[in-house]
Amino acid sequence: MNWLWVVAFVAPACTVPYNGTGDRDNGDRGMGGNYSCHHPGTGETWATICLRLGYPPSPPAIECWATSYPQAVNCSWALTPDPLLDTNFVATYRHGTDTGECERTGPWSCSFGDLQVFSLTPYVVNVTAVNPLGTASGILPFLLENIIKPDPPEDLRVSPIPGETTKLLLEWSPPASWPFPEYFPLKYHLRYTWDNDSVPTTIGPFELTSHILTDVEPGTLHHIQVAAKEVADFGESSAWSPPASGTPWEGP
């Protein structure tokens, strides 16, 4: 009676041919690779199969922010655990009876516009993940004004004021992604530290894009950051801007 014998080789990728060497990785990932069946006498390869391990997708975890209010909503999502297989996504949104496609801006993100401000009808974003082992959908309902989150302010400048040893002039610009600051203004918070002080001081809000910082330490380098929020307090504050530094006037 003839018996078949089977040699299994686990390759790092399915395109790597069997070469008789290699170790199996630890964990489930190590079970994937090229498997081959050989003649017991001649060693002739009768068949090969590529085994790719993976999982059905989990419901995508979705985040949406209106960083360009009121022009657009930007959404992104993640899958946990990683399904280990190529996974496609279909992203749509609904607002009342209106539906539309959330236009893809990356492999894991999308954006849509034509927004209705101050609507009490929630938007609902639906992202469906599809791979060879299954599908799963995640949804995120929200009121538009609740997801406002500006990008950080830009072009922060710290300048000494001639003749003032305990003051600094701070100036900045609204984020370029905030399209209509004259109609939808922002308010700003500042935080600062100086060289020998590790605890930041936060002040504000201010509605102008400049501020004179008073009672600062003479002759000391100060580090400033600024954050923005919608003026009526909708949504969340931006992240802090990159720091800018400056020292008060020290005389001629």
XYZ file of C-alpha atoms in Angstrom:
252
model
C 0.000 0.000 0.000
C 1.307 3.427 -0.950
C 1.091 6.287 1.477
C 1.297 9.957 0.734
C 3.438 12.128 2.862
C 2.894 15.821 3.261
C 5.495 18.496 3.791
C 4.259 21.840 5.029
C 6.265 25.011 4.701
C 5.254 28.242 6.310
C 6.504 31.195 4.299
C 6.457 34.813 5.383
C 4.307 35.565 2.316
C 2.283 33.407 -0.012
C 4.424 34.332 -3.009
C 7.580 32.897 -1.450
C 8.179 29.398 -2.880
C 8.965 26.364 -0.784
C 12.710 26.029 -0.287
C 12.903 23.471 2.504
C 13.952 25.989 5.148
C 12.333 28.491 7.449
C 10.784 28.515 10.848
C 7.169 28.928 11.791
C 6.336 32.259 13.444
C 4.669 32.287 16.808
C 0.909 32.878 16.950
C -1.837 32.529 14.386
C 0.066 34.456 11.730
C 2.644 31.647 11.654
C 0.087 29.150 10.315
C -0.248 30.900 6.959
C 1.942 30.241 3.926
C 2.517 27.724 1.103
C 1.597 24.082 1.706
C 2.617 21.339 -0.744
C 1.815 17.648 -1.340
C 4.572 15.355 -2.720
C 4.888 11.829 -4.192
C 6.244 9.511 -1.480
C 8.849 7.972 -3.735
C 10.047 10.601 -6.173
C 9.321 13.698 -4.150
C 7.494 15.155 -7.153
C 5.193 18.004 -6.155
C 1.607 17.025 -6.821
C -0.163 20.088 -5.544
C 0.406 23.313 -3.689
C -1.986 25.562 -1.833
C -1.569 29.021 -0.395
C -3.144 29.429 3.015
C -3.910 32.966 4.171
C -5.286 33.363 7.646
C -7.580 36.190 8.631
C -10.823 37.186 10.298
C -14.182 38.603 9.328
C -14.138 42.355 9.900
C -15.459 43.833 13.124
C -17.855 46.822 12.977
C -15.716 49.878 12.147
C -15.209 52.341 15.011
C -15.994 55.733 13.446
C -14.949 59.274 14.402
C -16.241 62.422 12.678
C -15.192 66.059 13.146
C -16.246 69.295 11.494
C -12.794 70.887 11.211
C -13.983 73.047 8.298
C -17.394 74.004 9.701
C -19.784 74.669 8.032
C -18.286 73.368 4.778
C -17.451 69.726 5.459
C -17.417 66.809 7.878
C -14.308 64.606 7.966
C -14.631 61.004 9.172
C -12.152 58.212 9.855
C -12.463 54.684 11.199
C -10.506 51.728 12.551
C -10.946 47.954 12.832
C -10.087 46.036 16.004
C -8.729 43.420 15.727
C -6.903 43.736 12.416
C -8.635 41.239 10.067
C -5.256 40.458 8.391
C -6.994 40.388 4.992
C -7.576 43.011 2.331
C -10.738 44.804 3.431
C -12.810 47.259 1.422
C -15.105 49.929 2.822
C -18.352 51.548 1.731
C -19.038 54.876 3.482
C -22.363 56.718 3.291
C -24.278 59.307 5.306
C -27.926 60.079 5.966
C -29.629 63.270 7.124
C -33.358 62.803 7.497
C -34.524 61.465 4.119
C -31.395 62.688 2.306
C -28.605 60.188 1.697
C -25.242 60.456 0.029
C -21.793 58.982 -0.407
C -19.042 59.979 1.986
C -16.258 60.679 -0.505
C -13.099 58.738 0.261
C -10.093 60.861 1.216
C -7.850 57.922 2.153
C -7.952 54.161 2.842
C -9.593 54.774 6.237
C -11.256 58.178 5.853
C -13.919 60.117 3.973
C -15.532 63.550 3.795
C -18.888 65.053 2.818
C -20.320 68.550 2.522
C -23.562 70.345 1.651
C -24.298 70.645 5.370
C -27.391 71.982 7.097
C -26.333 74.101 10.078
C -28.289 74.205 13.345
C -30.427 71.238 12.276
C -31.996 69.218 15.087
C -32.048 66.166 12.808
C -28.929 64.079 13.372
C -26.546 63.056 10.635
C -25.811 59.317 10.561
C -22.572 58.004 9.028
C -22.485 54.319 8.049
C -19.231 52.500 7.218
C -19.426 48.886 6.007
C -16.283 46.729 5.971
C -16.132 43.880 3.430
C -13.554 41.104 3.086
C -13.684 37.474 1.821
C -14.836 36.198 5.234
C -17.732 38.569 5.873
C -19.102 42.061 6.284
C -19.754 44.321 9.257
C -21.178 47.813 9.593
C -20.657 50.602 12.090
C -22.772 53.728 12.466
C -22.186 57.093 14.101
C -25.102 59.525 14.665
C -24.353 63.140 15.583
C -25.671 66.680 15.543
C -23.426 68.799 13.350
C -22.630 71.478 15.936
C -21.599 68.837 18.488
C -18.665 67.642 16.366
C -17.110 71.026 15.612
C -13.378 70.832 16.294
C -11.130 73.427 14.619
C -7.576 72.711 13.630
C -4.937 74.502 15.751
C -4.341 78.199 15.080
C -1.407 79.019 12.833
C 1.522 81.411 12.522
C 1.908 82.109 16.246
C 4.404 84.947 16.813
C 5.926 86.116 20.116
C 7.486 89.586 20.103
C 9.039 91.881 22.737
C 7.454 95.301 23.279
C 10.033 98.107 23.323
C 10.323 99.591 26.788
C 8.268 96.826 28.434
C 10.385 94.333 30.411
C 7.425 92.300 31.725
C 5.235 92.080 28.607
C 5.112 90.079 25.366
C 3.028 90.650 22.242
C 1.357 87.470 20.968
C -0.173 87.281 17.481
C -1.625 84.375 15.508
C -3.965 83.477 12.625
C -7.104 81.314 12.531
C -6.516 77.857 11.031
C -6.541 77.960 7.233
C -9.061 75.088 7.248
C -11.648 77.287 9.050
C -13.349 78.848 6.014
C -15.422 81.768 7.342
C -13.935 83.216 10.562
C -15.798 86.479 9.978
C -19.190 84.694 10.045
C -18.340 81.810 12.382
C -15.746 83.333 14.729
C -13.435 81.458 17.037
C -12.280 82.119 20.561
C -8.803 81.323 21.801
C -7.009 80.095 24.895
C -3.316 80.610 25.530
C -0.961 78.603 27.676
C 2.627 79.437 28.491
C 5.614 78.329 30.508
C 9.046 79.818 31.086
C 12.408 78.152 31.341
C 12.420 77.426 35.062
C 8.710 76.615 35.397
C 7.344 73.240 34.288
C 3.684 73.974 35.151
C 1.850 75.691 32.260
C -0.416 78.675 32.898
C -3.617 78.845 30.808
C -5.527 82.078 30.157
C -8.506 83.119 28.022
C -10.734 82.970 26.165
C -9.976 85.838 23.805
C -11.860 86.633 20.612
C -9.065 88.655 18.982
C -6.048 87.118 17.259
C -3.559 89.056 19.383
C -2.914 89.492 23.083
C -0.423 91.290 25.305
C 0.883 88.909 27.928
C 1.610 90.842 31.121
C 3.522 90.164 34.338
C 5.975 87.838 32.613
C 9.405 87.095 34.072
C 11.942 89.720 32.901
C 14.832 88.374 30.858
C 13.312 84.891 30.681
C 12.472 82.838 27.590
C 8.735 82.088 27.477
C 7.082 79.267 25.476
C 3.554 79.962 24.196
C 0.810 77.841 22.603
C -2.706 78.734 21.439
C -5.880 76.662 20.925
C -9.173 77.560 19.217
C -12.834 76.791 19.853
C -16.075 77.850 18.182
C -17.116 81.136 19.817
C -20.528 79.880 21.023
C -18.819 76.919 22.723
C -20.092 74.260 20.308
C -18.033 71.097 19.975
C -14.465 70.731 21.224
C -11.319 72.818 21.368
C -8.583 72.316 18.849
C -5.301 70.716 19.767
C -2.652 73.137 20.982
C -0.569 74.834 18.316
C 3.159 74.169 18.054
C 4.961 76.346 20.616
C 6.543 79.681 19.814
C 9.067 81.325 22.131
C 10.174 84.816 23.017
C 11.907 86.944 25.674
C 10.654 90.335 26.953
C 12.481 93.520 26.010
C 15.820 93.829 27.776
C 16.774 97.373 26.917
C 19.016 98.932 24.282
